[in-house]
DNA sequence: CGCATTCTTGATAGTTATCAACTTCTGTGG
DNA sequence: CCACAGAAGTTGATAACTATCAAGAATGCG
């Protein structure tokens, strides 16, 4: 619940009733093993998911065996919203670590909207946040050279871990090099070479499962990384005054 | 108003009061010339925009002069939502054609949420729709070869034009080859070669400003194009029964 | 301790980028 | 109605980044 609460607090001033609802979802959440497929692409879907703990990847598989990771989800985030707009999953989801995952049936959609408008609004604002990240990835995929793509991803992930707190310099990074390749649109071999180069320049320290960025400034400079898109406003417009001064 | 109404009808069963609100925004909309910058990146922003008519591009400029188009907006769509989550524009926007653009001040945000919940919900569902498109672009940028990227974009745009109706076989395509390149992460020269190839195979007919796909099936097959992501559900979950049978 | 991932690395191939003309449009003003 | 200027479209030759493929080393897990 810890991370769920931190996350939602970042996207709205929920009330006790709202946290009760979330807490309820969390209490009914279930554990999933690492590297487990939560759902495939093109499946009829009837529920959204709340990632209570662990990391998952949203991805698409291509005809030729290629894979593009569309987004990484961190603890407290929500995924599987396609059921709302399509009733079918447009992408697949797989756990990267062991996870704890809660479900929110779409049948509860009307109820959430009505009884928990602040949760609904938080979802909207989370969607905007996520969109900003996707845009940044698109810029990487479309216009940045391999080195910058990888640097950008590493910087973004450390920054996102910091966003909900609870991390020091060393951040968990449960991604294989193949995963990194599938995020950045590169091949595993080339990712490896890029990482080797970063290590040789003493910019990062990357072991299986954890990352330390030793020279954030240099890395950010080389990659053209600006963290602005990772710092959403705490309040939606018009509510700052209403709630801020109470 | 025509296109705005068609668009919003696709994303919610708005009431007369809702259309009144939109109509009001439309009536106060202003014309913009083609190739005009609506707003730049990193600007303080206090309003969302309703694209009453015309096409605009959302894009990012890079240090080295490169440009990545993040999204194309068609008539009836909304853009500039960053002001809600960031208060700052994370990307720039430029008109591709002459446009008619309405503004919705963020100060009206609370009012829209309260008095026009269906509009608010429509925005949410539009965001999901837009997300699906962005994901598809990410797959193109990351994993599809140049030829498929271009084919995919052309197919998507014809499909999107059809979504709100009012087009026959020939669709307007106010994009220069440079624009196509900036959408697909390619260079103008290579886009030109790809188009030449498509024309030589008699798959498309592309003149400045308009496109005809002469062999949709072949093109779609070669590019691995599936239009599923462009066909959102007409109703959000739980409302089908409530409204469908009236 | 042994298998199965994951990680590394080298050699080579292939898309796609670069760059620099040149040509074709399109719209404007005379 | 024609001439002109600037934008947009074409094309060729060459370079470069990144992919491929294969195989060996390292690491983690049961």
XYZ file of N, CA, C and O in Angstrom, chain A residues 13 53 60 125 132 159 176 198 206 222:
40
model
N -5.291 15.080 -4.326
C -5.475 15.143 -2.873
C -6.648 14.260 -2.478
O -7.709 14.732 -2.101
N 3.278 -3.720 -6.095
C 4.726 -3.760 -5.937
C 5.378 -4.521 -7.071
O 4.792 -5.446 -7.622
N 4.848 -4.769 -27.195
C 4.223 -5.317 -28.397
C 5.190 -6.288 -29.047
O 6.390 -6.011 -29.123
N -4.732 12.345 -14.689
C -3.459 13.047 -14.570
C -2.276 12.090 -14.713
O -1.229 12.455 -15.225
N 3.681 12.069 -21.267
C 4.918 12.828 -21.365
C 6.116 11.885 -21.473
O 7.045 12.118 -22.250
N 15.379 8.805 -12.025
C 14.560 9.954 -11.661
C 13.157 9.518 -11.240
O 12.611 10.017 -10.267
N 17.100 -6.810 -18.088
C 18.221 -7.442 -18.777
C 18.645 -6.521 -19.919
O 17.935 -5.569 -20.257
N 29.991 3.401 -21.478
C 29.632 4.239 -20.327
C 30.417 3.823 -19.090
O 30.834 4.661 -18.294
N 26.736 -0.566 -13.449
C 25.531 -1.350 -13.693
C 25.807 -2.830 -13.512
O 26.543 -3.439 -14.267
N 25.564 14.849 -22.057
C 25.780 14.110 -23.303
C 24.464 13.687 -23.944
O 24.327 13.663 -25.158
